[in-house]
Structures are given as C-alpha cells and as structure tokens.
C-alpha cells in the first residue's frame, strides 16, 4: 500500500508536442474530475500552427486544470505538477513552475537530437536545470509500446499515438480519479485495435502509478461538498454559448440562423451549432465576415434570430453591417470571441482589447448594447440575455467573449428550461386599424414594430438611409436626423440592466472592478487578500452598454478603485470619461489571462 | 388574394421615384411592376433587396417588403433571408459597381450556392450615384472623372463571370425592350435557383448612348442576336475549327439553354465583349441544380415546430452529468 496525502486543491499541467494529444488527455482528465465531484477550472494553451515542426518549443500544446474540494474560480497560478512529454514541452513550461513542484517527464523523448531541437545544449535532466524540482523520469513511450504489443492488430504507430493515454492513466492513479469515465469514453470514441491500444496504454499508466516505486504518494482531493444542489455538467464557454443560443431559439420560437466565417477562436461555435440541425438550427459558412453578418441581418428581417460570430479582425469587417442593423433597428447578435490584436495579432492568445471597438467602432452616432461573458458557464446566461435584449429592443447587440472564456471549462449547474425568462418576439401581425402602418413608430421601450415579410397589409421598405420619425420614409431633414439620433441613443440608454453588486465589505478600502473573463481571477485574488485580513471589495460588469444605473454611486463610494483588464486600460478609460472618477488601471497585454497571484499582489500594493 | 385581382398598382409604392429624367431604371421599374401581377404572388410575399447606387433605390418603389442594404451586400442579405424563409419570392436589384466591384464576392457565392433569389444587374457601365467614375464594366480607354486619361483596367463580362461562378440561370436583356425584358423576368421568376439577369441600362447623364447599338430601333434590329432555346441563332455559325463566330459561312447553331455543361453558354457569352456591335440577348443558360437549403429549410422548420421546454431540458442534460442532492 502506498501512502496517501489529502490536499484541498491541485493544479496539473500537461504539455507535449501539438500532435501528442495533450488537449484530449486534458479534457478526459477534466471529465473524470467533474464526474468525481471536484470543483474545477481548465485552460488549454495551444499554438497557432496546426503542426508546428515536431519537437520545437513553438509546437508545444498544453492543458492546465485546477481542481479542488472547495469552490474555485480560475485555472490556477503555478502548477503543482507538470507532465512534459518531450524536452520542448519542458522548456516551454518550466518558467511557470515554482521550485518544489513535481515534474513528470517522458524520459524516452529526451534523446540528444530532441534535446537540441528544443534549444537545450545538454539534457535538462542531467545538467542541473531541474534542481529544486521533484523530477520523476518515466519511460512513457517504451512502457506504452510494451503495453500495446499485446494488442492484436495494433501497429507501432498506434502505440506511439497512445502515450497520451499512458500519461492520463498515470495521472488518474496519482490523483485517484475514477477510471470508468475514461474507459467508457475510449470505447465510444475508438474501434478495434486502436480502442484496445488506448485502453491498454491507459491501464498501463494506471498500473505504473500503483506499482512503481518511483511514484510514492497518491494524492486525494475530496469531493466539493459545498455545492448548491442540482444537476451539473462540465462545459467550456463555447459549448455554453451554443446551448444558450439554442435555448433562446426554442424559448422565443425564433429560428436560429447563424452566419459565420472560420476564424480562431470563434470557429468552434460554428462547429458546435452546425451539429444542431435536430433543433432547427441553420448555420451558413459564409464567403467572408461581411457576408456572415449580412446573412444574420437578412435572416432577422425575415423574422429569424440572426446571429454571427467572429474574432477581432472579423469584427472590423462586420462593422458596416452592424451599422446598418443599428439603422434598421432589427434584432441581431454579434458574438466577438476576443483574441490578442491588433490585426492578426496572436490568434491563439487571449485578450480583452475589443471593448472600445464594440462600444464605439462604427461611423456616425450608432449606439448599441454591449455585454460580456465572465465565465464559461455564465456564457449561457449572457448569450441568452443578449438575445433577450436584441429581440425586446429591436437592436443589434455585441456580446464580448474571449479565447480564455471560450476554451476554459468548469462545472455548470443546468437550469430548468421552464426557469428561463420568456423572450417574446411580439411580431406585428395585423394592420393597425385604419391608420397607415408606421414601421418606425415606437413602444414604451422606444422599440419599433417587427413586421416580417408575409404579413398582409404591413409591406414596408427599410434601409440604411435616414428615416423620417414614425413613417420610416427617406428623410434628409436636419431636425428629424437629430430626433432620430436621440431616439436611437435613448432606446439603448434605456435598456434595463441589473445593478452592479458589490462583494465583500461595503466600506472596504479598495474596490476592484472588472469585466468579462477576469471575473474568477479578481474574486480569487481578493478572496486571498480578505482571508489575510485585507479590506477589499469586488464588483463585476456584465453590461458594458448601458452600464448599471448604480455604477457611478458605487465608484464614488470607494476611496480607491482598481480596474484590472487584459488590455491597456479600456474600461478604465471609459469609466473615467463617463463618471469622472480617477480609477486606477492594472493592464496586462501578454496574451495570457490574469492570475490570482498577481491580482493578490496588486491589491496588497494598494492597501498598504 | 387571388392572382387575377392583382394589378400593376398593387406593386407601386407611394414613394416619389427619383431617378434622372430619361434613366433606364424607369423602364425596368415599369416592366417589373407590370409583370409582377401575372406571377400571382401577393405583394406581402415578395421582398426586394438592394445595395447602394442608383439601382439601390428600386426597393423603395415596389409596394412589397424591401430592404435597401449596404454597398454590394444585397446577395448576402438575401441569402440570409432565404435561409430563414422558404415561402418568399426574393429579388435583388444591383448595379455593375455594386454587384461586380464592391459586392463581387457575394454575387459569385450566391450564384455558386444556387440561393433561390433573382438578381437583376442593371449594367450601365458607369458609377452613377457617385457621379461618374469608371465601373468594372467600363470599356478599356474610357474617359471618366476617375480615369481622365482613359481606363486601363480590362472590364468584366458579367455573363461570363456568372457562368464561371456556376450560375444556373443567366440572361441578358435591355431596359427599353418592352417584350423581351418581361419575358426574361418571367423565366427568371420561374427558375428554381439563383437567376442572374443582366439588364443593359442607359445612364443619360454619365454614360449616355452606351447601348445605342442595341437600343436604337434600326441598329438594334441588326445587332441584337436573340437567343431562343431550340431555335437557330441568327447570324452565328460554327467554323471548321469548331469556333463559334458572328457571321461566317460555317454550320448554323441551335441554341440549347438547358445543356448541363456550361461551356456552350460561355462560348455564346464570348461572342461580344462590348455592346457596340452584334451582341447575344436572351437566356444563355437555364439548368436545374439543387437549390441551396431548399429541403433543409423545410426540415429545420419541422424540427423546430416540436421543440419545447422538454426538448430543451433534454439538450441541456445531454452527456455526462452528475447530481448533488
């Protein structure tokens, strides 16, 4: 019997060549962990190249998971364990590790050639590079080969490809994960000798952990018992967004027409939705970003839920159509999965730098609501809310997500369909008595009627030219243009948005205000500070336009306000301009998410 | 509303038409409004989508549903509309700048997909609304405000372009031809997929007389080479080398618009490179090919019809879940 040790939380990082299947191993470990009942958060970190030269640092793909017996908010700071499948993986990730951490290496991969390809002069296993770390040298390739040898019909290539399952098996033993979840998945995913090879590799990894003297302690992380009752599933931000759109379509009765052009990291949403024909979802892979937006808007004119999705460079191209949607006052949703810019920037790295573009990046006075998703699971709620606002107020809405939210995963409490708020399209269906139909008449929310083709008596023409108030006829009249500008502005400004909630002591010395995907990090950093007696409050914005009505009052009630963002201070800029409050910006533009430890530091610096 | 009750007036909106006096657009508008009642489609089931340019205003003048969109994006807007609705008659009105320059990508892909929309391409070989710059169909050497020393860019042949984009219905007609224009529109309306109709349209202000060789009664009689399916093509022969020619003493050629292979239609489109001499007029190609989303839109509507809270609950709970009591 080996010794066991119980920990409250663990951060594991798996790294290998982009062809090594690290994302797959990571997501399988995640599922087993979720089913086991830990709270968790994950972060995939992969290169832009599909297959960068094998064995180079540029081609390293990594997956990080943080799991715990209590509520956690982020994929963690420094990993406790790194699995490095080759020298390049070690080199690319060693900087993230703290001294004392455990490093499991695939010893077989540390040939002279591989070591040099990774940019090391000598093998880091021998030259003292890893001094201060607990290094476990596991011959993963050869052990996998030996395990797969017994499988009828499996080739040496199958064995080579199965070593990620060996690593997964080893980690599964090390952290006492249930094996059935993974084995069931392997059986469903593969067939014949490949399935057998993967099962053999997985079991060999598990057995290695159980029997090898090299691995001396099994780590237990108890179930998280402080969880609200309910049924849960694990999902990432993309999956949550897809489900939210499907939910909005079913609840509103509006057919979902989704136009998109492939772009990292937004394409996954197109992939997810294109599989949902069973729910009546129509996806169109458009010829370009402009067409994708235009198709969504054309569909909206026809009475559909028109949605388009993109990332930074694509949002640039969609701008013209979004401006038309502002003018037409039709419901439409634009999802921007932000990545590091400008231009092509770093397509596989995260950033929050499209905020000002979303708010202001159109010519003319063209206001529209802007919302942001703050966590993978919360993306469901946010996209649903974005649709509700678009339909209720007849307006294009931009929903800001980012690569971090889109690709990270966490357990998500599944809501009951009946508990979701109603979305009522309120189509104008009958001619309004003897009066002529006024396409630009307004209700008490300043929303105009949505009369769709096929409705007798309501035929009308709309377009990008300025309209006469009420009738919608073309108008070049100055005072009318001023009136219409005001109406469009007032409609968006009048959207009902929930008040911003302050967490922590109301009379704290510092308020940390964030938006979007930094939600978990800010809360985790502040929680650590509070646990050590620091007086800090936090608040988070999900609505960026309009902002919550109480925000000005909240900002003014703190002596110091810190605004952390993965950009150069765009929200800070906006808050200063809007509320004349000297908020302090903490800006990070490294393509990586904020970390709880750096939040903690930044907060302490301002408290002392 | 029964078809017989519809009249031209049912398709005339109350907007004052604002094209220049003598513009060919008036003739096209009158022809469209005049022929629409015979389709028997109630005005509320018809949608006109347009882009920017003089032609873009067309949408305002039809008493149907209409969307005046943005420059070049008409086919993309219409594609989205067609994806959402299978029950509408969708028409796109565009010009040579709108369709072939800024919107070139959307045009070719709408044709490639065979989206069920009818695209009326008003070709006047000039930018009118922006006051007289060269367009992608302006002839080489053309002097305009933006090409004071003559255009150095070779023009598109819109028919060849559409055929290259796998269009299933491609036709050419003339704004003032009161018999031929409605005939082509009728055929386009009857076509199941995407239809492209190039309409030679005179711009009296910036490019007056560009089509006189065809529009003029006397010269037109000589220069118009009408294409009629199954009929010999007047004044066109195939020479001993197999090349299609205007005039010549080779073998007569019978028009076949339904040929699956587009190369015959393409040959016809190459007979003239500009409308200042003998030019084919009529339906170059009219073939059947699966229409984008035709079956799908219907299936999706049925999938949606049964979806309720219980459907949604099942979707949300799919896959690995766990319950905490």
Short mmCIF file of C-alpha atoms in Angstrom, two decimals, chain B residues 98 104 133 187 190 264 275 322:
data_model
loop_
_atom_site.label_atom_id
_atom_site.label_comp_id
_atom_site.label_asym_id
_atom_site.label_seq_id
_atom_site.Cartn_x
_atom_site.Cartn_y
_atom_site.Cartn_z
CA UNK B 98 -22.48 47.21 -56.57
CA UNK B 104 -18.27 40.74 -56.33
CA UNK B 133 -16.40 57.07 -62.17
CA UNK B 187 -38.31 32.95 -66.99
CA UNK B 190 -39.95 30.51 -62.89
CA UNK B 264 -21.65 26.34 -74.76
CA UNK B 275 -22.40 46.20 -76.57
CA UNK B 322 -23.85 14.46 -12.02
#
